[in-house]
């Protein structure tokens, strides 16, 4: 049974495997389209420093960029930021940056801010930010090297150099927050919005 009731196809402005998996598992048919925006340039121009506000800004910009070329469609944009206190982390450029990030995160609690925005005909019609608090266990240099060797290039594909749904789970001793937020898409608020708009059948 198809759950989507919109007149036009639902679009995810992301190629994130985790986000695509979450929408697919929720029974939603959608098309994934890359949002061609300069994330770091937009962030710098905004002069924002609050990680939640930055995540929401980027989610909005992704949704609007794709929506501009897809009239009538509902477009989901999403972004995730990681903050250790006042310090904001980005995806590591390589193994050395990943190691440096993990050294700083080990033994501390950080926040994952997952933002979602929905655009329709170029206008934002819904947005939300959910937060998860992640406590990484203390790690030795040998332990971090073993993890990086096992995880390989995947560490450069996500902020914080880990995927919790994979080998990254070994890095943590405590997690506070829902699974969807951690994977980068606040799914429950998003589904609630789609239901209110009568865009899904359940």
CSV table of N, CA, C and O in Angstrom, one decimal, residues 5-95:
chain,number,residue,atom,x,y,z
A,5,UNK,N,0.2,10.6,-0.3
A,5,UNK,CA,-1.0,11.0,-0.9
A,5,UNK,C,-0.9,12.4,-1.5
A,5,UNK,O,-1.9,13.0,-2.0
A,6,UNK,N,0.3,12.9,-1.6
A,6,UNK,CA,0.5,14.2,-2.3
A,6,UNK,C,0.3,14.0,-3.8
A,6,UNK,O,0.4,13.0,-4.4
A,7,UNK,N,-0.1,15.2,-4.4
A,7,UNK,CA,-0.3,15.2,-5.9
A,7,UNK,C,1.0,15.1,-6.7
A,7,UNK,O,1.0,14.6,-7.8
A,8,UNK,N,2.1,15.5,-6.1
A,8,UNK,CA,3.4,15.4,-6.7
A,8,UNK,C,4.3,14.6,-5.9
A,8,UNK,O,4.0,14.4,-4.7
A,9,UNK,N,5.4,14.1,-6.5
A,9,UNK,CA,6.2,13.2,-5.8
A,9,UNK,C,7.0,13.8,-4.6
A,9,UNK,O,7.4,15.0,-4.7
A,10,UNK,N,7.1,13.1,-3.5
A,10,UNK,CA,7.9,13.6,-2.4
A,10,UNK,C,9.4,13.5,-2.8
A,10,UNK,O,9.8,12.6,-3.4
A,11,UNK,N,10.1,14.6,-2.4
A,11,UNK,CA,11.5,14.7,-2.7
A,11,UNK,C,12.4,14.9,-1.5
A,11,UNK,O,12.1,15.7,-0.6
A,12,UNK,N,13.5,14.1,-1.4
A,12,UNK,CA,14.5,14.3,-0.3
A,12,UNK,C,15.6,15.0,-0.9
A,12,UNK,O,16.3,14.5,-1.9
A,13,UNK,N,16.0,16.2,-0.4
A,13,UNK,CA,17.1,16.9,-1.0
A,13,UNK,C,18.4,16.5,-0.3
A,13,UNK,O,19.1,17.2,0.4
A,14,UNK,N,18.7,15.2,-0.5
A,14,UNK,CA,19.9,14.6,0.1
A,14,UNK,C,20.2,13.3,-0.5
A,14,UNK,O,19.3,12.6,-1.0
A,15,UNK,N,21.4,12.9,-0.5
A,15,UNK,CA,21.8,11.5,-0.9
A,15,UNK,C,22.3,10.7,0.3
A,15,UNK,O,22.9,9.7,0.1
A,16,UNK,N,22.0,11.2,1.5
A,16,UNK,CA,22.4,10.5,2.7
A,16,UNK,C,21.8,9.1,2.7
A,16,UNK,O,20.5,9.0,2.7
A,17,UNK,N,22.6,8.1,2.9
A,17,UNK,CA,22.1,6.7,2.9
A,17,UNK,C,21.2,6.5,4.1
A,17,UNK,O,20.1,5.8,4.1
A,18,UNK,N,21.5,7.1,5.3
A,18,UNK,CA,20.7,7.0,6.5
A,18,UNK,C,19.4,7.6,6.3
A,18,UNK,O,18.3,7.0,6.7
A,19,UNK,N,19.3,8.8,5.8
A,19,UNK,CA,18.0,9.5,5.6
A,19,UNK,C,17.2,8.8,4.6
A,19,UNK,O,15.9,8.7,4.8
A,20,UNK,N,17.8,8.3,3.5
A,20,UNK,CA,17.0,7.5,2.6
A,20,UNK,C,16.4,6.3,3.2
A,20,UNK,O,15.2,5.9,3.0
A,21,UNK,N,17.2,5.6,4.0
A,21,UNK,CA,16.8,4.4,4.7
A,21,UNK,C,15.6,4.7,5.6
A,21,UNK,O,14.6,3.9,5.7
A,22,UNK,N,15.6,5.8,6.4
A,22,UNK,CA,14.6,6.1,7.3
A,22,UNK,C,13.3,6.4,6.6
A,22,UNK,O,12.2,5.9,7.0
A,23,UNK,N,13.3,7.1,5.5
A,23,UNK,CA,12.1,7.4,4.7
A,23,UNK,C,11.5,6.1,4.1
A,23,UNK,O,10.3,5.9,4.1
A,24,UNK,N,12.4,5.3,3.5
A,24,UNK,CA,12.0,4.0,2.9
A,24,UNK,C,11.4,3.1,3.9
A,24,UNK,O,10.3,2.5,3.7
A,25,UNK,N,12.0,3.0,5.1
A,25,UNK,CA,11.5,2.1,6.2
A,25,UNK,C,10.1,2.6,6.7
A,25,UNK,O,9.3,1.8,7.2
A,26,UNK,N,9.9,3.9,6.6
A,26,UNK,CA,8.6,4.5,7.0
A,26,UNK,C,7.5,4.3,5.9
A,26,UNK,O,6.4,4.7,6.0
A,27,UNK,N,7.9,3.6,4.8
A,27,UNK,CA,6.9,3.3,3.7
A,27,UNK,C,6.6,4.5,2.8
A,27,UNK,O,5.6,4.5,2.1
A,28,UNK,N,7.5,5.5,2.7
A,28,UNK,CA,7.3,6.6,1.9
A,28,UNK,C,8.0,6.5,0.5
A,28,UNK,O,9.3,6.3,0.6
A,29,UNK,N,7.3,6.6,-0.6
A,29,UNK,CA,8.0,6.7,-1.9
A,29,UNK,C,8.5,8.1,-2.1
A,29,UNK,O,7.8,9.1,-1.9
A,30,UNK,N,9.7,8.2,-2.5
A,30,UNK,CA,10.3,9.5,-2.7
A,30,UNK,C,11.4,9.4,-3.7
A,30,UNK,O,11.9,8.4,-4.1
A,31,UNK,N,11.9,10.6,-4.2
A,31,UNK,CA,13.0,10.7,-5.1
A,31,UNK,C,14.1,11.5,-4.3
A,31,UNK,O,13.8,12.5,-3.7
A,32,UNK,N,15.3,11.0,-4.4
A,32,UNK,CA,16.5,11.7,-3.7
A,32,UNK,C,17.2,12.5,-4.7
A,32,UNK,O,17.6,12.0,-5.8
A,33,UNK,N,17.3,13.8,-4.4
A,33,UNK,CA,18.0,14.8,-5.3
A,33,UNK,C,19.1,15.5,-4.5
A,33,UNK,O,18.8,16.0,-3.4
A,34,UNK,N,20.2,15.7,-5.1
A,34,UNK,CA,21.3,16.4,-4.4
A,34,UNK,C,21.0,17.9,-4.5
A,34,UNK,O,20.6,18.5,-5.5
A,35,UNK,N,21.1,18.5,-3.3
A,35,UNK,CA,21.0,20.0,-3.2
A,35,UNK,C,22.3,20.6,-3.5
A,35,UNK,O,23.3,20.5,-2.7
A,36,UNK,N,22.4,21.3,-4.6
A,36,UNK,CA,23.7,21.9,-5.0
A,36,UNK,C,23.9,23.3,-4.4
A,36,UNK,O,23.6,24.3,-5.0
A,37,UNK,N,24.3,23.3,-3.1
A,37,UNK,CA,24.5,24.6,-2.4
A,37,UNK,C,25.9,24.6,-1.8
A,37,UNK,O,26.5,23.5,-1.5
A,38,UNK,N,26.5,25.7,-1.5
A,38,UNK,CA,27.8,25.9,-0.9
A,38,UNK,C,27.5,26.0,0.7
A,38,UNK,O,27.3,27.1,1.2
A,39,UNK,N,27.5,24.9,1.3
A,39,UNK,CA,27.1,24.9,2.8
A,39,UNK,C,28.0,25.7,3.6
A,39,UNK,O,27.6,26.5,4.4
A,40,UNK,N,29.4,25.6,3.4
A,40,UNK,CA,30.3,26.4,4.2
A,40,UNK,C,30.2,27.9,3.9
A,40,UNK,O,30.3,28.7,4.8
A,41,UNK,N,30.0,28.2,2.6
A,41,UNK,CA,29.8,29.6,2.2
A,41,UNK,C,28.6,30.2,2.8
A,41,UNK,O,28.6,31.3,3.3
A,42,UNK,N,27.5,29.5,2.8
A,42,UNK,CA,26.2,29.9,3.4
A,42,UNK,C,26.4,30.1,4.9
A,42,UNK,O,25.9,31.1,5.5
A,43,UNK,N,27.0,29.2,5.5
A,43,UNK,CA,27.3,29.3,7.0
A,43,UNK,C,28.1,30.5,7.3
A,43,UNK,O,27.8,31.2,8.3
A,44,UNK,N,29.2,30.7,6.6
A,44,UNK,CA,30.1,31.9,6.8
A,44,UNK,C,29.3,33.2,6.6
A,44,UNK,O,29.5,34.1,7.4
A,45,UNK,N,28.6,33.3,5.6
A,45,UNK,CA,27.8,34.5,5.2
A,45,UNK,C,26.8,34.8,6.3
A,45,UNK,O,26.4,36.0,6.5
A,46,UNK,N,26.2,33.8,6.9
A,46,UNK,CA,25.1,34.0,7.9
A,46,UNK,C,25.6,34.6,9.2
A,46,UNK,O,24.8,35.2,9.9
A,47,UNK,N,26.9,34.4,9.5
A,47,UNK,CA,27.5,34.8,10.7
A,47,UNK,C,26.8,34.2,12.0
A,47,UNK,O,27.0,34.7,13.1
A,48,UNK,N,26.1,33.1,11.7
A,48,UNK,CA,25.5,32.4,12.9
A,48,UNK,C,26.6,31.6,13.6
A,48,UNK,O,27.5,31.1,13.0
A,49,UNK,N,26.4,31.5,14.9
A,49,UNK,CA,27.3,30.6,15.7
A,49,UNK,C,26.6,29.5,16.5
A,49,UNK,O,27.2,28.6,16.9
A,50,UNK,N,25.2,29.7,16.6
A,50,UNK,CA,24.5,28.6,17.3
A,50,UNK,C,24.3,27.4,16.4
A,50,UNK,O,23.8,27.5,15.3
A,51,UNK,N,24.8,26.2,16.9
A,51,UNK,CA,24.7,25.0,16.0
A,51,UNK,C,23.3,24.7,15.6
A,51,UNK,O,23.1,24.2,14.4
A,52,UNK,N,22.3,24.9,16.4
A,52,UNK,CA,20.9,24.6,16.0
A,52,UNK,C,20.5,25.5,14.9
A,52,UNK,O,19.8,25.0,13.9
A,53,UNK,N,20.8,26.8,15.0
A,53,UNK,CA,20.4,27.7,14.0
A,53,UNK,C,21.1,27.5,12.7
A,53,UNK,O,20.5,27.6,11.6
A,54,UNK,N,22.4,27.1,12.7
A,54,UNK,CA,23.1,26.7,11.5
A,54,UNK,C,22.5,25.5,10.8
A,54,UNK,O,22.3,25.5,9.6
A,55,UNK,N,22.2,24.5,11.6
A,55,UNK,CA,21.6,23.3,11.0
A,55,UNK,C,20.3,23.6,10.3
A,55,UNK,O,20.0,23.1,9.2
A,56,UNK,N,19.5,24.4,11.0
A,56,UNK,CA,18.2,24.8,10.4
A,56,UNK,C,18.3,25.6,9.2
A,56,UNK,O,17.6,25.4,8.2
A,57,UNK,N,19.3,26.6,9.2
A,57,UNK,CA,19.5,27.4,8.0
A,57,UNK,C,19.9,26.5,6.8
A,57,UNK,O,19.4,26.7,5.7
A,58,UNK,N,20.8,25.6,7.0
A,58,UNK,CA,21.3,24.7,5.9
A,58,UNK,C,20.2,23.8,5.4
A,58,UNK,O,20.0,23.5,4.2
A,59,UNK,N,19.3,23.3,6.4
A,59,UNK,CA,18.2,22.4,6.0
A,59,UNK,C,17.2,23.2,5.1
A,59,UNK,O,16.7,22.7,4.1
A,60,UNK,N,17.0,24.5,5.5
A,60,UNK,CA,16.1,25.3,4.7
A,60,UNK,C,16.6,25.6,3.3
A,60,UNK,O,15.9,25.5,2.3
A,61,UNK,N,17.9,25.9,3.2
A,61,UNK,CA,18.5,26.2,2.0
A,61,UNK,C,18.6,25.1,1.0
A,61,UNK,O,18.4,25.2,-0.2
A,62,UNK,N,18.8,23.9,1.5
A,62,UNK,CA,18.8,22.6,0.7
A,62,UNK,C,17.4,22.4,0.2
A,62,UNK,O,17.2,22.1,-1.0
A,63,UNK,N,16.4,22.5,1.0
A,63,UNK,CA,15.0,22.3,0.6
A,63,UNK,C,14.6,23.4,-0.5
A,63,UNK,O,14.0,23.0,-1.5
A,64,UNK,N,14.9,24.6,-0.2
A,64,UNK,CA,14.5,25.7,-1.2
A,64,UNK,C,15.2,25.5,-2.5
A,64,UNK,O,14.6,25.8,-3.6
A,65,UNK,N,16.5,25.1,-2.5
A,65,UNK,CA,17.3,25.0,-3.7
A,65,UNK,C,16.7,23.9,-4.6
A,65,UNK,O,16.5,24.2,-5.8
A,66,UNK,N,16.3,22.8,-4.1
A,66,UNK,CA,15.6,21.8,-4.9
A,66,UNK,C,14.2,22.1,-5.3
A,66,UNK,O,13.8,21.9,-6.4
A,67,UNK,N,13.5,22.7,-4.3
A,67,UNK,CA,12.1,23.1,-4.6
A,67,UNK,C,12.0,24.1,-5.7
A,67,UNK,O,10.9,24.1,-6.4
A,68,UNK,N,13.0,24.9,-5.9
A,68,UNK,CA,12.9,25.9,-7.0
A,68,UNK,C,12.8,25.3,-8.4
A,68,UNK,O,12.2,25.9,-9.3
A,69,UNK,N,13.2,24.0,-8.5
A,69,UNK,CA,13.1,23.3,-9.8
A,69,UNK,C,12.1,22.3,-9.8
A,69,UNK,O,11.9,21.5,-10.8
A,70,UNK,N,11.3,22.1,-8.7
A,70,UNK,CA,10.3,21.1,-8.6
A,70,UNK,C,9.0,21.7,-8.1
A,70,UNK,O,8.5,21.5,-7.0
A,71,UNK,N,8.3,22.5,-9.0
A,71,UNK,CA,7.0,23.1,-8.6
A,71,UNK,C,6.0,22.1,-8.2
A,71,UNK,O,5.9,21.0,-8.9
A,72,UNK,N,5.3,22.3,-7.1
A,72,UNK,CA,4.2,21.5,-6.7
A,72,UNK,C,4.7,20.4,-5.8
A,72,UNK,O,3.8,19.8,-5.1
A,73,UNK,N,5.9,20.1,-5.7
A,73,UNK,CA,6.4,19.0,-4.9
A,73,UNK,C,6.8,19.5,-3.5
A,73,UNK,O,7.1,20.6,-3.3
A,74,UNK,N,6.6,18.6,-2.5
A,74,UNK,CA,7.1,18.8,-1.2
A,74,UNK,C,8.5,18.3,-1.1
A,74,UNK,O,8.8,17.1,-1.4
A,75,UNK,N,9.5,19.2,-0.7
A,75,UNK,CA,10.9,18.8,-0.7
A,75,UNK,C,11.4,18.9,0.8
A,75,UNK,O,11.3,19.9,1.4
A,76,UNK,N,12.0,17.8,1.2
A,76,UNK,CA,12.6,17.7,2.5
A,76,UNK,C,14.1,18.0,2.5
A,76,UNK,O,14.9,17.4,1.8
A,77,UNK,N,14.5,19.0,3.2
A,77,UNK,CA,15.9,19.3,3.4
A,77,UNK,C,16.3,19.0,4.8
A,77,UNK,O,15.5,19.1,5.8
A,78,UNK,N,17.5,18.5,5.0
A,78,UNK,CA,17.9,18.1,6.4
A,78,UNK,C,19.4,18.5,6.5
A,78,UNK,O,20.2,18.4,5.6
A,79,UNK,N,19.8,18.7,7.8
A,79,UNK,CA,21.2,19.0,8.1
A,79,UNK,C,21.5,18.6,9.5
A,79,UNK,O,20.5,18.7,10.4
A,80,UNK,N,22.7,18.2,9.8
A,80,UNK,CA,23.1,17.9,11.2
A,80,UNK,C,24.3,18.6,11.6
A,80,UNK,O,25.3,18.6,10.8
A,81,UNK,N,24.3,19.2,12.8
A,81,UNK,CA,25.5,19.8,13.3
A,81,UNK,C,25.9,19.1,14.6
A,81,UNK,O,25.1,18.6,15.3
A,82,UNK,N,27.2,19.1,14.8
A,82,UNK,CA,27.8,18.5,16.1
A,82,UNK,C,28.5,19.6,16.8
A,82,UNK,O,29.3,20.3,16.3
A,83,UNK,N,28.1,19.7,18.1
A,83,UNK,CA,28.7,20.8,19.0
A,83,UNK,C,29.3,20.2,20.2
A,83,UNK,O,28.6,19.4,20.9
A,84,UNK,N,30.6,20.5,20.5
A,84,UNK,CA,31.2,20.1,21.8
A,84,UNK,C,31.4,21.4,22.5
A,84,UNK,O,32.3,22.2,22.2
A,85,UNK,N,30.4,21.7,23.4
A,85,UNK,CA,30.4,23.0,24.1
A,85,UNK,C,30.1,24.1,23.0
A,85,UNK,O,29.1,23.9,22.3
A,86,UNK,N,31.0,25.1,22.8
A,86,UNK,CA,30.7,26.1,21.8
A,86,UNK,C,31.4,25.8,20.5
A,86,UNK,O,31.4,26.6,19.6
A,87,UNK,N,32.1,24.7,20.4
A,87,UNK,CA,32.9,24.3,19.3
A,87,UNK,C,32.0,23.5,18.3
A,87,UNK,O,31.4,22.5,18.7
A,88,UNK,N,32.0,24.0,17.0
A,88,UNK,CA,31.2,23.3,16.0
A,88,UNK,C,32.2,22.4,15.2
A,88,UNK,O,33.2,22.9,14.7
A,89,UNK,N,31.7,21.2,14.9
A,89,UNK,CA,32.5,20.3,14.1
A,89,UNK,C,31.9,20.1,12.7
A,89,UNK,O,30.7,20.2,12.5
A,90,UNK,N,32.8,19.9,11.7
A,90,UNK,CA,32.3,19.6,10.3
A,90,UNK,C,32.8,18.2,10.0
A,90,UNK,O,33.6,17.6,10.7
A,91,UNK,N,32.4,17.7,8.8
A,91,UNK,CA,32.9,16.4,8.4
A,91,UNK,C,34.4,16.5,8.2
A,91,UNK,O,34.9,17.4,7.6
A,92,UNK,N,35.1,15.5,8.7
A,92,UNK,CA,36.6,15.5,8.6
A,92,UNK,C,37.0,15.3,7.1
A,92,UNK,O,36.4,14.5,6.4
A,93,UNK,N,38.1,16.0,6.7
A,93,UNK,CA,38.5,15.9,5.3
A,93,UNK,C,39.3,14.6,5.0
A,93,UNK,O,39.5,14.2,3.9
A,94,UNK,N,39.8,13.9,6.1
A,94,UNK,CA,40.6,12.7,5.9
A,94,UNK,C,40.8,12.1,7.2
A,94,UNK,O,40.3,12.5,8.3
A,95,UNK,N,41.7,11.0,7.2
A,95,UNK,CA,42.0,10.3,8.4
A,95,UNK,C,42.6,11.1,9.5
A,95,UNK,O,42.2,11.0,10.7
